[in-house]
mmCIF file of C-alpha atoms in Angstrom:
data_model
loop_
_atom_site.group_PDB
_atom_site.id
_atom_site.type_symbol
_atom_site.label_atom_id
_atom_site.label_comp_id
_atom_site.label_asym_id
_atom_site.label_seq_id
_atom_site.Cartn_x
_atom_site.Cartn_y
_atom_site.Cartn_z
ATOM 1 C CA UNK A 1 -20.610 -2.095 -6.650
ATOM 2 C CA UNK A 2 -19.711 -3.408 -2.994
ATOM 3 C CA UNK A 3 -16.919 -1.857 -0.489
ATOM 4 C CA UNK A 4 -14.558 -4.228 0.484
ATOM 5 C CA UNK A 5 -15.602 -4.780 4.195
ATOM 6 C CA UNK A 6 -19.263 -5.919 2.850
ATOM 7 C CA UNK A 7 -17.576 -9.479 1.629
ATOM 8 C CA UNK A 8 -15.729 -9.606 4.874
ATOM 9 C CA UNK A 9 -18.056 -12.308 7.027
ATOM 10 C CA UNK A 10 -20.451 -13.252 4.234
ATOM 11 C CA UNK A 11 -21.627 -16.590 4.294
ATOM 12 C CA UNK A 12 -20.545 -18.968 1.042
ATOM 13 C CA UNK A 13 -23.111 -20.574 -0.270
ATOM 14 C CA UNK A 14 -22.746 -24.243 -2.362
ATOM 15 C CA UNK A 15 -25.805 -23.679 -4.523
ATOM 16 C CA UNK A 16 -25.226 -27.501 -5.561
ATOM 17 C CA UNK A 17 -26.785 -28.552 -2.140
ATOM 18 C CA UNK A 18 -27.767 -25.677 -0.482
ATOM 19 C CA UNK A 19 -25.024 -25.294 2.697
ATOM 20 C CA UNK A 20 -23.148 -23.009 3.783
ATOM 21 C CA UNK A 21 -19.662 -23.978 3.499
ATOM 22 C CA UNK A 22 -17.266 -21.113 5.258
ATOM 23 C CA UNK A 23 -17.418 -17.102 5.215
ATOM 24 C CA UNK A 24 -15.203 -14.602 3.526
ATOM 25 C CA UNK A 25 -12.000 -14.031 5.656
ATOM 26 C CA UNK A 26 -10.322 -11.512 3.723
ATOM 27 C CA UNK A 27 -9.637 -10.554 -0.005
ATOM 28 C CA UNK A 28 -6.477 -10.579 -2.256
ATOM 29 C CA UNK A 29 -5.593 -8.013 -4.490
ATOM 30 C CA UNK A 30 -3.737 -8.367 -7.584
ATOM 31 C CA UNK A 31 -2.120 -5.241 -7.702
ATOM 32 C CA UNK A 32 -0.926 -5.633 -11.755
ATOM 33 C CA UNK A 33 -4.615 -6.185 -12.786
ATOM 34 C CA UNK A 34 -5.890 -3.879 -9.898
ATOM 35 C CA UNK A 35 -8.400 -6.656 -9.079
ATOM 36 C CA UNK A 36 -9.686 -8.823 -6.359
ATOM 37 C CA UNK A 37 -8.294 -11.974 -7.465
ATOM 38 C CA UNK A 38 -9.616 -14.218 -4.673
ATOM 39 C CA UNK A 39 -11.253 -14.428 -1.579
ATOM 40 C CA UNK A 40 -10.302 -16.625 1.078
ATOM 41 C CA UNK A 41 -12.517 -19.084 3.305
ATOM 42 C CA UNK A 42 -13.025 -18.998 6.950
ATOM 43 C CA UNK A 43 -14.142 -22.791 8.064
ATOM 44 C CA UNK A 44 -14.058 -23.785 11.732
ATOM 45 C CA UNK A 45 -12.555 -27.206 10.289
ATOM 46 C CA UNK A 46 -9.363 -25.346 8.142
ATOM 47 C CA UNK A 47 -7.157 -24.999 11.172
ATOM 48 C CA UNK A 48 -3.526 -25.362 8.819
ATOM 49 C CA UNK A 49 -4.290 -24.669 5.438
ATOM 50 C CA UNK A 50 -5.290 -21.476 3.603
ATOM 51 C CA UNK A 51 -8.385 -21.883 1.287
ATOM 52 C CA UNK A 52 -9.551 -19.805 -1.669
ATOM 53 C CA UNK A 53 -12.428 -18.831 -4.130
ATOM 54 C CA UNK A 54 -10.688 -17.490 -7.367
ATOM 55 C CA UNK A 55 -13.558 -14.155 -8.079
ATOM 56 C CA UNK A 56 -14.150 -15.697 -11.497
ATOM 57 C CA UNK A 57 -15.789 -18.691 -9.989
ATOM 58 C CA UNK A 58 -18.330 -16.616 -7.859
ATOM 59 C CA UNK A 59 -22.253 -16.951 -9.069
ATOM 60 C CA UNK A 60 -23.283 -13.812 -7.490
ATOM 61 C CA UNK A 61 -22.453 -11.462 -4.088
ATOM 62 C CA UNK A 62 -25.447 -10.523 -2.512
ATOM 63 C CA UNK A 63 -26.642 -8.573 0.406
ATOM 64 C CA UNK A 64 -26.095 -11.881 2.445
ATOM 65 C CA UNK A 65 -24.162 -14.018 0.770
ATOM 66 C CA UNK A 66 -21.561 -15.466 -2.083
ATOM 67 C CA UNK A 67 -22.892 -17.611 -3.835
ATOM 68 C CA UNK A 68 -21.039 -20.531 -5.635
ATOM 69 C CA UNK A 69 -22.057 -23.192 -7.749
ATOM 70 C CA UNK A 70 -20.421 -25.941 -5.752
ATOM 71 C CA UNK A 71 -17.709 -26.708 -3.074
ATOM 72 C CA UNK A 72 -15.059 -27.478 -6.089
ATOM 73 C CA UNK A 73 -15.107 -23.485 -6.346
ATOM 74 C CA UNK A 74 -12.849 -23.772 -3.068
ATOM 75 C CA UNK A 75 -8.853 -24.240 -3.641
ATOM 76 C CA UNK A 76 -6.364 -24.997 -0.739
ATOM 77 C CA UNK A 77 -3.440 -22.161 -1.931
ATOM 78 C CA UNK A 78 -0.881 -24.569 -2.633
ATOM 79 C CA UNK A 79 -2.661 -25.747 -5.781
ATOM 80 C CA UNK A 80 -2.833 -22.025 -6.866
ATOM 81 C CA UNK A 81 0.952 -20.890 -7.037
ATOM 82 C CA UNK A 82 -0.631 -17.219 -8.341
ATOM 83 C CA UNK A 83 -2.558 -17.213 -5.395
ATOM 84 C CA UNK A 84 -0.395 -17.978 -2.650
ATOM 85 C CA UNK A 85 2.021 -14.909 -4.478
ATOM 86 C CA UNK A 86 -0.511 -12.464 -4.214
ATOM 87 C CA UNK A 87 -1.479 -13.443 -0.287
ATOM 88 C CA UNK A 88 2.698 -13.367 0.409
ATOM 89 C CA UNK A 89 2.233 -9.915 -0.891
ATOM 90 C CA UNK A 90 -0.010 -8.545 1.327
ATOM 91 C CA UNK A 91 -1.472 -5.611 -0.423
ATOM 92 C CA UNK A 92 -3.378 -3.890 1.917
ATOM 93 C CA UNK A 93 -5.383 -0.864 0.434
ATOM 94 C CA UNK A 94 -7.385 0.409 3.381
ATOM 95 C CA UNK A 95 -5.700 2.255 6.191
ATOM 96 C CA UNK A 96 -2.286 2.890 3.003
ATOM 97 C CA UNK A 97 -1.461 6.198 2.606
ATOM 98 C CA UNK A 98 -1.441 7.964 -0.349
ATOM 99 C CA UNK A 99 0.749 10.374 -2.286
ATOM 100 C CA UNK A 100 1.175 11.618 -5.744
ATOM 101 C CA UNK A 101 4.068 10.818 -8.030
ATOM 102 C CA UNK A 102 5.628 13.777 -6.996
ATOM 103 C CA UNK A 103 6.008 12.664 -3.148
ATOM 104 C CA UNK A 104 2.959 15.251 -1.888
ATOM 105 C CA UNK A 105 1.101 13.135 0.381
ATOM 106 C CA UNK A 106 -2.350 13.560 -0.023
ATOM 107 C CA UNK A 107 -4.023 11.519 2.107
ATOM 108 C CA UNK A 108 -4.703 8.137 3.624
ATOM 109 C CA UNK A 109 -7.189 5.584 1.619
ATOM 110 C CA UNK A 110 -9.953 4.378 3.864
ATOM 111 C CA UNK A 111 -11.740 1.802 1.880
ATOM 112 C CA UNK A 112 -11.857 0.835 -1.796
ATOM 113 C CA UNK A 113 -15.175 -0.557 -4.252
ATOM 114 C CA UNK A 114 -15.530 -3.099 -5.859
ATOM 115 C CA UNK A 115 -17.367 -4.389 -9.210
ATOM 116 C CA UNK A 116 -19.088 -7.565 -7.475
ATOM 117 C CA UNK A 117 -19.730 -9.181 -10.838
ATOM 118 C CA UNK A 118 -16.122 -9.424 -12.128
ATOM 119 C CA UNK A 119 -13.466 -8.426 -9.088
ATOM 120 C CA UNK A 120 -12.438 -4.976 -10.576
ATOM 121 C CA UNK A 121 -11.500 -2.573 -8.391
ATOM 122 C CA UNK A 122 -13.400 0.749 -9.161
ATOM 123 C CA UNK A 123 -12.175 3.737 -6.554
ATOM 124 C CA UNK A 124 -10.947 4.286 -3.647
ATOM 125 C CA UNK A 125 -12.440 6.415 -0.554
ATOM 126 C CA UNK A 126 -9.726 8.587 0.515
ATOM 127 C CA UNK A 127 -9.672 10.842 3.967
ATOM 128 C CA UNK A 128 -8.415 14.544 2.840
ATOM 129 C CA UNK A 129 -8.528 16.787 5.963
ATOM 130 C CA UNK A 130 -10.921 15.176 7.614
ATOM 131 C CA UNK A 131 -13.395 14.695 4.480
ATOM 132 C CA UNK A 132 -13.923 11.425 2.900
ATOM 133 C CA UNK A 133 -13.548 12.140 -0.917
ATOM 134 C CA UNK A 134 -13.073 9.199 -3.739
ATOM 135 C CA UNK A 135 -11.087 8.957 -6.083
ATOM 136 C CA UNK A 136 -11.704 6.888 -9.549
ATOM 137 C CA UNK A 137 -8.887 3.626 -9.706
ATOM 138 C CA UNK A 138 -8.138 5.310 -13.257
ATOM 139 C CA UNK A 139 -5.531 7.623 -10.983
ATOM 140 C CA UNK A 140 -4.149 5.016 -9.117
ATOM 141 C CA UNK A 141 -0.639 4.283 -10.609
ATOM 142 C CA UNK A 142 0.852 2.111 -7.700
ATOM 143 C CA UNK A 143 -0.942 -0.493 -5.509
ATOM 144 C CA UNK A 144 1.808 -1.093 -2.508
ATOM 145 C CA UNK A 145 0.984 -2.665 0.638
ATOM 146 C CA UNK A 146 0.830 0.423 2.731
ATOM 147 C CA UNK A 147 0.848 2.622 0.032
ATOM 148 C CA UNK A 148 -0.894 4.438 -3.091
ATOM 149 C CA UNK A 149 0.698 6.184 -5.544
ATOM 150 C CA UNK A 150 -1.522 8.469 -7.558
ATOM 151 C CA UNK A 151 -1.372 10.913 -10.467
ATOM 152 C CA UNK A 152 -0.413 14.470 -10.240
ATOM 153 C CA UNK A 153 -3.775 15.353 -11.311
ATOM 154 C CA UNK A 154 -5.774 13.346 -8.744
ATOM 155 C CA UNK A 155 -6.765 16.185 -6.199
ATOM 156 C CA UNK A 156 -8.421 17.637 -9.185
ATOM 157 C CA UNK A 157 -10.500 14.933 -9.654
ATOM 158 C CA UNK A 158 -11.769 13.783 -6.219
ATOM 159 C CA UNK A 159 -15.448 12.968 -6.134
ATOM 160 C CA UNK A 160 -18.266 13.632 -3.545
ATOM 161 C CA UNK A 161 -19.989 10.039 -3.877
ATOM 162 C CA UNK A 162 -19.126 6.625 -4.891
ATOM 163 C CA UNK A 163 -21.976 6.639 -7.059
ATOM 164 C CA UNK A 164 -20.207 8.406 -9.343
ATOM 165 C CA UNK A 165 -17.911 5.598 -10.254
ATOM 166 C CA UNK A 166 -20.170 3.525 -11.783
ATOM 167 C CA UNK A 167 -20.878 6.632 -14.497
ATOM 168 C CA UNK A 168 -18.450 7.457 -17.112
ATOM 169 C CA UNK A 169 -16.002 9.924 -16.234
ATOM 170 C CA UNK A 170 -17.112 12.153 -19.032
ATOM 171 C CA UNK A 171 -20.640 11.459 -17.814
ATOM 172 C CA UNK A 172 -19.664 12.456 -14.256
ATOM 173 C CA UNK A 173 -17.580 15.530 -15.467
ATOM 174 C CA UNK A 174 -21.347 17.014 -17.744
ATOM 175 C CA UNK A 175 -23.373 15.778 -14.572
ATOM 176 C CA UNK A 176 -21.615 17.604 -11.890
ATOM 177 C CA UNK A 177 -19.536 20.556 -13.570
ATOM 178 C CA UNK A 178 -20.597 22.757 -10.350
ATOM 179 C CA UNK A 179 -19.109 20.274 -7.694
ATOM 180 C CA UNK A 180 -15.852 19.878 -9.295
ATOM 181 C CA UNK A 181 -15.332 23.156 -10.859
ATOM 182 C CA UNK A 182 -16.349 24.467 -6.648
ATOM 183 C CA UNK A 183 -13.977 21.881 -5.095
ATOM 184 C CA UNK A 184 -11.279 23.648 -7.655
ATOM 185 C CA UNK A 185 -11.620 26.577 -6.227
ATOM 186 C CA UNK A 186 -11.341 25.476 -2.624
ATOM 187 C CA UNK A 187 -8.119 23.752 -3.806
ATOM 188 C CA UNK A 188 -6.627 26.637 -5.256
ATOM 189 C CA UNK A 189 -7.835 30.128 -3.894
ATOM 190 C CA UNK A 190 -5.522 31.799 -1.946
ATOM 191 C CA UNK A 191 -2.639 29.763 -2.134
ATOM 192 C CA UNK A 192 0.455 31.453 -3.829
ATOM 193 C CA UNK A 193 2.319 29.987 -7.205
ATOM 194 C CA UNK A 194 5.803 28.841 -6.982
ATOM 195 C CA UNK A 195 6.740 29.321 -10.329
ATOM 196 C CA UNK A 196 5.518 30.712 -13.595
ATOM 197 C CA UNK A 197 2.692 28.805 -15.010
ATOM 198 C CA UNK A 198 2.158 29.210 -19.021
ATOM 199 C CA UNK A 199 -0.609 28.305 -21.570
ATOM 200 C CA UNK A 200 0.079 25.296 -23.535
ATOM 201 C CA UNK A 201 1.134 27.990 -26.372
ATOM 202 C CA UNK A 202 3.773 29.419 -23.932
ATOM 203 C CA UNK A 203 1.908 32.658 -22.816
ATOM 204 C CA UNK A 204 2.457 33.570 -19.479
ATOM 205 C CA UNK A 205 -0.724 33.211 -17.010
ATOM 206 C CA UNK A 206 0.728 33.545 -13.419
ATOM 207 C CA UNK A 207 3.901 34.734 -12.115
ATOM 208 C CA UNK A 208 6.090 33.460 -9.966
ATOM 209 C CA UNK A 209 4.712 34.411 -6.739
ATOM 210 C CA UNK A 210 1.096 35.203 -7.669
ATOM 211 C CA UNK A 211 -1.894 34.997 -4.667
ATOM 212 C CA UNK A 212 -4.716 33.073 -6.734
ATOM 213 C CA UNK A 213 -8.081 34.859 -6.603
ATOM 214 C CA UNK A 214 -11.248 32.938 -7.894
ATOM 215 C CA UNK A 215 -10.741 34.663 -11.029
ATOM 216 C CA UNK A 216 -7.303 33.380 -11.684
ATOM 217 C CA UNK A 217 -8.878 29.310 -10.681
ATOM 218 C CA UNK A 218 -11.462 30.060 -13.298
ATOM 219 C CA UNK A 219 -8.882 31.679 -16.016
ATOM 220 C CA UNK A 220 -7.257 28.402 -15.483
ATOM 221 C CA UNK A 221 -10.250 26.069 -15.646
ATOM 222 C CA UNK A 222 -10.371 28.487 -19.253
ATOM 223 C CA UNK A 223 -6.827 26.905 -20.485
ATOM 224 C CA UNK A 224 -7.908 23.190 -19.597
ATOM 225 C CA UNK A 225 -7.026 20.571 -17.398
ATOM 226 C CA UNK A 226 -3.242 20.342 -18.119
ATOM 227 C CA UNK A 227 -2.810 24.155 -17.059
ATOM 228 C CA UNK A 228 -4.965 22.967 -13.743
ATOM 229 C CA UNK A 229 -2.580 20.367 -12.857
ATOM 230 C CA UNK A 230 0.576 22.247 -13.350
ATOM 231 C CA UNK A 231 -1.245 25.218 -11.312
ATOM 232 C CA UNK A 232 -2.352 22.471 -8.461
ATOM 233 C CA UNK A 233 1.438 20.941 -8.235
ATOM 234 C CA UNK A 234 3.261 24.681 -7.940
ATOM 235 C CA UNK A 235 1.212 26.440 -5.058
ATOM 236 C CA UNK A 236 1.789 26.867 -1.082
ATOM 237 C CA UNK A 237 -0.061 28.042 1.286
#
């Protein structure tokens, strides 16, 4: 797993004869398949066109380089129709602010990972209140080019590292059930419902109007996650 800015710059590398033919100038994301589709080539002797390494013909990303198996890997865009599309688009994930699909804003996204063996785009690191959370690409719904829409549920499910993206989410949930239930309280605690929340067998759990103690966060936590994210989208304060 890479962040995006650690391709920016890399050297390519021709492993065919050994020479460095340009360095990564930016990446394009294909926001339907919520991958990095290609990276483009920086070469002092590309003044006019645009050229491209679709991710499926990269050998390997390393610390210091990308490795390719020859310069045929490299496409001027106008041979790749898909390609030029996707650069036209200009999906731009880092620095795009993010809000749920209910319009709450919930932060801005300040860089996003990366599987370096196949182009998949794993998380995103998000800036909440001056904290730099992530968030799994699982609760990403929209890739714009300033902005991320996200699920309802996502504040619930911020994590602490990036690490964590490269476990299972069921893995990460048994692994860290302190962290997350913790940053639920911090979420929730003291804020004040704005309508009645119920079970999922219709039994009333919080008023209208009800200042959440711990208690109430962990009576919640009781019910399961769908009671969590109806509590999370119905409090001020």
């Amino acid at each position: 797993m890479k962040k995006s800015n650690q391709f920016i710059g890399l050297p390519i590398i021709s492993i065919q004869d050994g020479t460095e033919v340009g360095s990564v100038k930016s990446l394009v994301v294909n926001s339907q398949q919520r991958t990095v589709d290609f990276l483009t080539v920086e070469h002092e002797d590309w003044q006019i066109s645009v050229r491209a390494i679709p991710f499926k013909k990269i050998a390997g990303v390393g610390e210091f380089a990308v490795m390719i198996e020859d310069r045929n890997s490299i496409f001027d865009l106008t041979e790749i129709p898909i390609a030029n599309e996707l650069v036209q688009k200009k999906i731009g994930i880092a620095g795009a602010k993010i809000i749920d699909r209910k319009g709450q804003l919930i932060g801005e996204a300040t860089e996003f990972f990366i599987d370096e063996d196949n182009g998949s785009i794993l998380g995103i690191a998000v800036s909440v209140q001056s904290k730099e959370l992530v968030l799994a690409a699982e609760y990403v719904i929209t890739y714009g080019r300033n902005l991320l829409v996200v699920k309802e549920e996502s504040e619930l499910k911020f994590l602490d590292r990036a690490e964590l993206l490269l476990m299972k989410q069921e893995d990460a949930v048994s692994n860290e059930p302190d962290m997350i239930k913790e940053k639920q309280y911090q979420l929730l605690t003291g804020r004040t419902t704005t309508k009645d929340i119920f079970s999922r067998n219709g039994v009333l759990l919080f008023p209208n109007g009800t200042q959440l103690k711990k208690e109430d966060v962990e009576a919640a936590q009781e019910h399961g996650p769908a009671v969590l994210a109806e509590l999370s989208m119905n409090v001020v304060g």
